[in-house]
Coordinates of C-alpha atoms in Angstrom, one line a residue:
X1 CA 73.3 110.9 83.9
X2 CA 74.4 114.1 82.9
X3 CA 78.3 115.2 84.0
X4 CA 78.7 118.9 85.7
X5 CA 81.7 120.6 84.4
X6 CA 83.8 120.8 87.2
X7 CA 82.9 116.6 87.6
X8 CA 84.2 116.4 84.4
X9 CA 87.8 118.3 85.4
X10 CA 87.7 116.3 88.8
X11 CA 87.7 113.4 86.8
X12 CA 90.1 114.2 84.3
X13 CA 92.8 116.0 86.6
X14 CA 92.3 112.5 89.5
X15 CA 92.7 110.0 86.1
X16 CA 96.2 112.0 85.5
X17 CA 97.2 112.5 88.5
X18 CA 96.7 108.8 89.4
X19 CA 99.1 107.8 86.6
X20 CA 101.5 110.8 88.0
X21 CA 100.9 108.7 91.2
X22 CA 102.3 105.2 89.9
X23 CA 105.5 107.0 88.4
X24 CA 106.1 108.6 91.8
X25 CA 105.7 105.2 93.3
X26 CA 108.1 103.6 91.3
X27 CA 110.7 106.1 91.4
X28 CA 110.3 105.8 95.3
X29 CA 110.9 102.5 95.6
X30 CA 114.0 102.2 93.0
X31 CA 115.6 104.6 94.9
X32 CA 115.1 103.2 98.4
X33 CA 116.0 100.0 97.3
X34 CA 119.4 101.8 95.7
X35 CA 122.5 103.1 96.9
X36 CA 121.0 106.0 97.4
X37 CA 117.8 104.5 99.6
X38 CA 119.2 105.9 103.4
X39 CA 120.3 109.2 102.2
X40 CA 116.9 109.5 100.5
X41 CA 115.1 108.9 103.7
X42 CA 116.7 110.9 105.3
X43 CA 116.2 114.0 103.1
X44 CA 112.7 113.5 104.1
X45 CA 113.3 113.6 107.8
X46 CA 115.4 116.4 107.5
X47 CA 114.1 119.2 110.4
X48 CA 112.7 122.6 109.5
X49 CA 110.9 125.0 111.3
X50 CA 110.5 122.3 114.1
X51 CA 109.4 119.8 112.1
X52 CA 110.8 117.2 109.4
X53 CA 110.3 117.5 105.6
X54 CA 107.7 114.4 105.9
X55 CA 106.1 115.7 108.5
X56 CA 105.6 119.4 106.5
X57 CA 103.9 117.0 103.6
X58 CA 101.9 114.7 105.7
X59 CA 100.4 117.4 108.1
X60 CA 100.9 120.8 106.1
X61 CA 100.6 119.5 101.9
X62 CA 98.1 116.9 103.1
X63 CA 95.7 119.5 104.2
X64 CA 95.3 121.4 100.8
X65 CA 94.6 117.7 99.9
X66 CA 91.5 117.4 102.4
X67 CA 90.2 120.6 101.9
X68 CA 90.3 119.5 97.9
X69 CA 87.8 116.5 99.5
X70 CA 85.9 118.9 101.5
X71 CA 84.9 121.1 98.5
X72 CA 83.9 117.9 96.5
X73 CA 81.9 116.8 99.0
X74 CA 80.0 120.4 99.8
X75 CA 79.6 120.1 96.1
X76 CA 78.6 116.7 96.3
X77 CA 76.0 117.4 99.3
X78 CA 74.5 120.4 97.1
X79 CA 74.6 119.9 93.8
X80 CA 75.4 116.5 92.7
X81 CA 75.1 112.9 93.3
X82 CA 74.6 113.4 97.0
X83 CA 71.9 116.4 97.0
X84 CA 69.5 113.9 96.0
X85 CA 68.7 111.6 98.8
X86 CA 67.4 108.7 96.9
X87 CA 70.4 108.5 94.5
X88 CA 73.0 109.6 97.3
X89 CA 72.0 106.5 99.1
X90 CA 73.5 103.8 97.0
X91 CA 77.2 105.5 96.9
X92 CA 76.7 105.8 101.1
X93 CA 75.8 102.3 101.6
X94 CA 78.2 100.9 99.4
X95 CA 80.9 103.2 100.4
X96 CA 79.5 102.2 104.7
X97 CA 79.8 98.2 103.2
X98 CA 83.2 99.3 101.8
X99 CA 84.6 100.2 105.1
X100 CA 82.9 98.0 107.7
X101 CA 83.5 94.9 106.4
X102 CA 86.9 95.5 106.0
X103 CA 87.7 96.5 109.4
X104 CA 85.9 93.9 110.5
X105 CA 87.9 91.4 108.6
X106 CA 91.2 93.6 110.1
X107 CA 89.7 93.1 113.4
X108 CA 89.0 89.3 113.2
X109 CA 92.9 88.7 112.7
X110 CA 94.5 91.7 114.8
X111 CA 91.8 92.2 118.2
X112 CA 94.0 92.2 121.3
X113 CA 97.1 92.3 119.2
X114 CA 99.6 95.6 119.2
X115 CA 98.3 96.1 115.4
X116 CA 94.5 96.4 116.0
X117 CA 95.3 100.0 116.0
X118 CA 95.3 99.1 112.2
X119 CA 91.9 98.6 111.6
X120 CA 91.1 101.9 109.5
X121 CA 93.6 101.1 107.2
X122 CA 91.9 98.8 105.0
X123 CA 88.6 101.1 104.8
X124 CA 90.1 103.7 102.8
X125 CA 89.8 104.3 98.8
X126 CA 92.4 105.9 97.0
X127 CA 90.8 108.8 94.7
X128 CA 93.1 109.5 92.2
X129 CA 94.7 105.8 91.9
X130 CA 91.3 104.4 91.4
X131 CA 89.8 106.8 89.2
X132 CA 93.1 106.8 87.0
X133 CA 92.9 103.1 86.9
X134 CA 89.0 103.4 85.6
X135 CA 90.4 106.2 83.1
X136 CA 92.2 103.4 81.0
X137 CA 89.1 102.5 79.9
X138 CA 88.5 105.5 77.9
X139 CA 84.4 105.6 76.6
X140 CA 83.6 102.1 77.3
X141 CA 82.8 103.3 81.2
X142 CA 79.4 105.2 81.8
X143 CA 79.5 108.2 83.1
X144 CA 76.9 106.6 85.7
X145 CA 80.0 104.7 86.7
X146 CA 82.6 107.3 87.0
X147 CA 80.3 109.5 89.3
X148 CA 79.3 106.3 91.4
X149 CA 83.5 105.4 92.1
X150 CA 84.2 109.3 93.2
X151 CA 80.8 109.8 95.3
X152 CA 82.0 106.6 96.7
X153 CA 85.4 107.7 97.6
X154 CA 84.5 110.8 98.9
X155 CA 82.5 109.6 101.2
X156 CA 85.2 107.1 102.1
X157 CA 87.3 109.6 102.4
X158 CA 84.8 111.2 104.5
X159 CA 84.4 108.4 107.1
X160 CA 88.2 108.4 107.5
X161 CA 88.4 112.0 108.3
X162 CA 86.0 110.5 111.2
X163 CA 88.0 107.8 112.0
X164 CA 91.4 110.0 112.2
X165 CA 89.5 112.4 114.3
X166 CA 88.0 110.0 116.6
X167 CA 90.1 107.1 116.9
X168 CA 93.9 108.8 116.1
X169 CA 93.9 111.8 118.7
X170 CA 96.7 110.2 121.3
X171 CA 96.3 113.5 123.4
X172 CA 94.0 116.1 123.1
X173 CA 95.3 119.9 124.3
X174 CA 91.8 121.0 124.6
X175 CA 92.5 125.1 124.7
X176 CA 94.0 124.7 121.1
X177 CA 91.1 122.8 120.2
X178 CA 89.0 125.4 121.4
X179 CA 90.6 127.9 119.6
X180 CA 90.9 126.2 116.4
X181 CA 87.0 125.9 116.9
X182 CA 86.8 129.5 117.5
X183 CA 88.3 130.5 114.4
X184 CA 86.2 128.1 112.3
X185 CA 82.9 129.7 113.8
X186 CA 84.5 133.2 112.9
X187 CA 85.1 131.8 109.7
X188 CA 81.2 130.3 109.4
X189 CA 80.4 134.4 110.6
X190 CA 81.9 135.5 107.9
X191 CA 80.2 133.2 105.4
X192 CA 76.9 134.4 106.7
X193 CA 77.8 137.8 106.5
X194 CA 78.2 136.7 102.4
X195 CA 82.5 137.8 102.4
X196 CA 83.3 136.5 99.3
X197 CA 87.0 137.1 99.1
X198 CA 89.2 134.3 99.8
X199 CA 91.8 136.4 101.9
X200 CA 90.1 136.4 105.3
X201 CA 89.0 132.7 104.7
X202 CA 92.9 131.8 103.8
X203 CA 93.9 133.2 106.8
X204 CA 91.8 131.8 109.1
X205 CA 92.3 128.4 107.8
X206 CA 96.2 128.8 108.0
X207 CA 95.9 129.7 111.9
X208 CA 92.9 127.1 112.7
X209 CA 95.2 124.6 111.2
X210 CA 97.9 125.5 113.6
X211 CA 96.0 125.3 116.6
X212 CA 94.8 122.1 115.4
X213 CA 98.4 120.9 114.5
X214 CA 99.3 121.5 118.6
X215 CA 96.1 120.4 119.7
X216 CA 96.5 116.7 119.1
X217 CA 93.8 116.2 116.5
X218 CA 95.3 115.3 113.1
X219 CA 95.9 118.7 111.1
X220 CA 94.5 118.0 107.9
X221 CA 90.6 118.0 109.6
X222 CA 91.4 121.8 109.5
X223 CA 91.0 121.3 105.5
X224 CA 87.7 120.1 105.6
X225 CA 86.6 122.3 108.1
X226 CA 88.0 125.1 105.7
X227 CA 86.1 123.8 102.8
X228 CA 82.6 124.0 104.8
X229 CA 83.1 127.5 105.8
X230 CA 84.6 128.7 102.5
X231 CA 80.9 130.5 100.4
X232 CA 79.5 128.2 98.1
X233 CA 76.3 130.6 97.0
X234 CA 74.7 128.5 94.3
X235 CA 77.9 126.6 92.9
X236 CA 77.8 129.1 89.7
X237 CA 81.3 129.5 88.3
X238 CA 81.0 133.2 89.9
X239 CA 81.3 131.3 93.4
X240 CA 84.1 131.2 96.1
X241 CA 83.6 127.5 96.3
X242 CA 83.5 127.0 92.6
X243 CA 86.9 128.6 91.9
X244 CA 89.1 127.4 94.6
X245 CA 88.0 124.0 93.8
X246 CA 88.8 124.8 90.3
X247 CA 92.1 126.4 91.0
X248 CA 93.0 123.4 93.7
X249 CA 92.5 120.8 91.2
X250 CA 95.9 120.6 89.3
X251 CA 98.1 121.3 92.1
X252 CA 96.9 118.2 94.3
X253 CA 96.4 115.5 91.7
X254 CA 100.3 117.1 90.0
X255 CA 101.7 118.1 92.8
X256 CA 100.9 117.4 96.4
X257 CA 100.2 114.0 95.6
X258 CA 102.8 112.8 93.6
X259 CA 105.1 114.3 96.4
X260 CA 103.2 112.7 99.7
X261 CA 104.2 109.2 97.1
X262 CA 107.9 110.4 97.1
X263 CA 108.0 110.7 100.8
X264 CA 106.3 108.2 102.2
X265 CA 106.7 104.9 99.5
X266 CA 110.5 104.6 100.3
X267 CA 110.2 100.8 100.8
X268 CA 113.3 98.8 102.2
X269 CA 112.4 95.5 100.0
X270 CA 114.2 93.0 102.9
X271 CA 113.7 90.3 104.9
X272 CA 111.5 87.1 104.2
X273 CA 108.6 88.5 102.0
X274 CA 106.8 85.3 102.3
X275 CA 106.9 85.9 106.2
X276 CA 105.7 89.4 106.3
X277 CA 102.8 88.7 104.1
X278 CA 101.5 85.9 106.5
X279 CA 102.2 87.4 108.9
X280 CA 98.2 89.1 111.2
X281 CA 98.7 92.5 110.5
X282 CA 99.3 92.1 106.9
X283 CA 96.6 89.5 106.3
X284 CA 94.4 92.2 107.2
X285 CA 95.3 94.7 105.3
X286 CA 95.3 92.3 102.3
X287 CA 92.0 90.4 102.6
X288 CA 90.4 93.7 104.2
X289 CA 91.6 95.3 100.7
X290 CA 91.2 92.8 98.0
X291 CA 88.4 90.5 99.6
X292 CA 86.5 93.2 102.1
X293 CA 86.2 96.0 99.9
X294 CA 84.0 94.7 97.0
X295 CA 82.5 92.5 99.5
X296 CA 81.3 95.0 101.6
X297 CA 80.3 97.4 98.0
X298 CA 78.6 95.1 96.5
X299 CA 76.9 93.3 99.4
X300 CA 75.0 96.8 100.9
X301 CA 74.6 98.5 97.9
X302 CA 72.2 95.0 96.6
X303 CA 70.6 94.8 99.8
X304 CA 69.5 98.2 99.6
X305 CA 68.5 98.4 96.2
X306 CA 66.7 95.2 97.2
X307 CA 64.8 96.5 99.7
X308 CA 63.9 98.9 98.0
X309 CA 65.8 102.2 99.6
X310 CA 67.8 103.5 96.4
X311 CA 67.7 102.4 93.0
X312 CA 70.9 100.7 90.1
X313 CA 71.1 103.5 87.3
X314 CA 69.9 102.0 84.0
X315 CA 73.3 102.0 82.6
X316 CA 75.2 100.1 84.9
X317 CA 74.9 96.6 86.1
X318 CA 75.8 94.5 89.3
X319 CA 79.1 93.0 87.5
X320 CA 80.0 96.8 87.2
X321 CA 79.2 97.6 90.6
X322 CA 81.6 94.7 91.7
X323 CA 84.8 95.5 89.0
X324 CA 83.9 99.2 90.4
X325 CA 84.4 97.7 94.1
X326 CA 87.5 96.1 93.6
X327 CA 88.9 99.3 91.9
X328 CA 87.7 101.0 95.7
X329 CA 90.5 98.1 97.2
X330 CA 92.9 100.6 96.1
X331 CA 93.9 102.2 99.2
X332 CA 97.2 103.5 98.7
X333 CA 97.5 107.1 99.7
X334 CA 95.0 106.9 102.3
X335 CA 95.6 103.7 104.0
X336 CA 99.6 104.9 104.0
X337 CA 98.3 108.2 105.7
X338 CA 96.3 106.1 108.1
X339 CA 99.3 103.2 108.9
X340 CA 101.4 106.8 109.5
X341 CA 98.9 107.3 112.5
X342 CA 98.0 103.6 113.5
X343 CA 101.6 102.7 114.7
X344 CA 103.0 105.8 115.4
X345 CA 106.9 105.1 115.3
X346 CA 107.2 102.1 114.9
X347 CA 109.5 101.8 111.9
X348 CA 109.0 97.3 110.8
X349 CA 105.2 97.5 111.1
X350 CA 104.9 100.9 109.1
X351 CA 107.1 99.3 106.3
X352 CA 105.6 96.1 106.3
X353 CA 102.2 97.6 106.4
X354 CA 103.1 99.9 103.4
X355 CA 104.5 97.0 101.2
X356 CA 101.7 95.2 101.9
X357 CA 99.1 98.0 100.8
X358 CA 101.6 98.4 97.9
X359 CA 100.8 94.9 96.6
X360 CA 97.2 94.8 98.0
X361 CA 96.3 98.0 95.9
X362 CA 98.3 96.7 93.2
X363 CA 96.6 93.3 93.2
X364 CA 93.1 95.0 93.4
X365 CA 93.7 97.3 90.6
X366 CA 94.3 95.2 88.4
X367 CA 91.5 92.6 89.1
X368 CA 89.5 96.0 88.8
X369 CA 90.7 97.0 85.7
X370 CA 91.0 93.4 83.8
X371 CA 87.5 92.6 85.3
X372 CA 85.7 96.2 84.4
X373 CA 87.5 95.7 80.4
X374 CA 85.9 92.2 80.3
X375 CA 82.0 93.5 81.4
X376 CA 82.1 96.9 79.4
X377 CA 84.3 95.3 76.7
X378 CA 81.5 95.6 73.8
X379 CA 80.3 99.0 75.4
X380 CA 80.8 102.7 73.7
X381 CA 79.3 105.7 75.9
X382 CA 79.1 109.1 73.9
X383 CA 80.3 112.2 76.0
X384 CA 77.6 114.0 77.8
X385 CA 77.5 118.0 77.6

């Protein structure tokens, strides 16, 4: 399978920036576990223009984030793995098995409980952390491989840009809304019309996002919205499309990314570990993670291959598609994002929750990575061009 260009610098900026990503984590969590740890927090919910430092990253950086998504995925849609139905279909079902069988393992321990508003947490995939993991592996991975993992994460990350929009709204100031929607049809005007400067689409996107900020529906949607409006003409290098996503690509995975990890892994390590990981909340996130993401991967994608509905590529194998499914457990940035939403403000379940993604993530990267070395251990793949 032959690797675009821009696939190519996806890949290689997310495999860097996931290792940026670990560093940041690190550093996080020494310091919050140091003298230092309260007046470290509280840096981050230090007020400005109306609203704290974490709240400027999770709602304001986290947007360039998702509108980084949004242009992989209109790329994605168009030009690569998705454009072709028959080969977009075994990333969609794995990455649909990769986030209901989780949730539904979530549910199983947490329906009727004050956590079941946790239940999206263990569907997401963590991009950069996964594909950074898979990097580490240098040549032995096909490139087969390396487009099935991102196709597969975008289009997690696409189903929880669904599931913040639908199921995260607490109130919904419909007028804001409206106008936010507005803008984004002006903006889909202007795309018809063919404006290819940036400028106008910039702008727009800054003010949509506002309205959606004080509308109640989770700001960072207003980044994939952005994306879809934004020209993509025939995905040349000439294109709108083409070189924001080009331009976008270094500041997320070195930037934005590392700094949503500084703000929001400042994890108190107290209390009985033994009793938060046991306790329902966390055994969901945990199994839903480790257990229900390369369960649900692997499980669709071979029944639909099975019945016929999409086909393996030659070069990979089923063992593959599993290691590949445990790297997808790695949920990290997103499920943090999505434990932010699920329990609002309350302070013991966010923390718990995050320490136990911490560990989940780490525990399914690694059975990821140690798993993948062992399959594609006698394996050499020559660099497409």
């Amino acid at each position: 399978m032959k690797a675009t260009k821009l696939f190519k610098e996806f890949f290689e900026s997310e495999k860097a920036g996931g290792l940026i990503l670990i560093a940041c984590t690190v550093i996080s969590l020494l310091i919050a576990n140091s003298s230092f740890g309260e007046s470290y927090v509280q840096f981050f919910q230090t007020k400005t223009a109306g609203l704290s430092i974490e709240h400027w990253i999770n709602d304001g950086l986290m947007a360039i984030f998702f509108l980084l998504i949004g242009l992989e995925l209109e790329r994605e849609i168009y030009k690569g793995e998705l454009s072709n139905v028959k080969d977009a279909l075994l990333p969609i079902f794995a990455a649909i098995g990769g986030m209901l069988i989780p949730a539904g393992i979530f549910l199983a321990l947490n329906f009727g409980t004050k956590t079941q508003a946790g239940a999206g947490i263990p569907m997401a995939t963590d991009i950069a952390f996964a594909l950074g993991i898979l990097s580490l592996l240098g040549n032995r991975v096909p490139v087969s491989l390396k487009v099935f993992l991102t196709a597969l994460a975008v289009i997690d990350d696409l189903g929880a840009i669904i599931i913040i929009a639908i199921f995260y709204t607490k109130e919904l100031l419909w007028t804001n809304l409206l106008i936010a929607l507005g803008i984004f049809a002006v903006l889909l005007v202007l795309n018809r019309l063919k404006i290819k400067s940036l400028i106008p689409y910039l702008l727009g996107g800054v003010a949509m996002w506002y309205f959606m900020l004080v509308s109640g529906v989770h700001a960072t949607i207003a980044g994939v919205l952005l994306a879809f409006a934004i020209p993509f003409g025939d995905g040349g290098e000439e294109s709108t499309s083409y070189k924001l996503q080009h331009y976008l690509h270094k500041p997320v995975a070195f930037v934005i990314l590392p700094i949503f990890a500084l703000a929001n892994t400042a994890i108190f390590f107290e209390g009985d570990i033994s009793e938060i990981l046991t306790q329902n909340n966390s055994l969901g996130i945990a199994l839903g993670l480790i257990v229900g993401k390369p369960l649900g991967i692997f499980l669709l994608s071979f029944l639909a291959v099975s019945f016929g509905l999409c086909k393996l590529p030659s070069d990979i194998n089923w063992k593959s598609v599993l290691g590949v499914g445990f790297l997808a457990g790695i949920g990290f940035t997103m499920s943090i994002f999505i434990t932010l939403l699920a329990f609002d403000n309350d302070i013991m379940v966010i923390n718990n929750s995050k320490l136990v993604i911490l560990l989940s993530s780490l525990m399914a990267g690694l059975i990821g990575f140690v798993s993948l070395k062992l399959i594609l251990k006698n394996t050499v793949v020559e660099e497409e061009v």
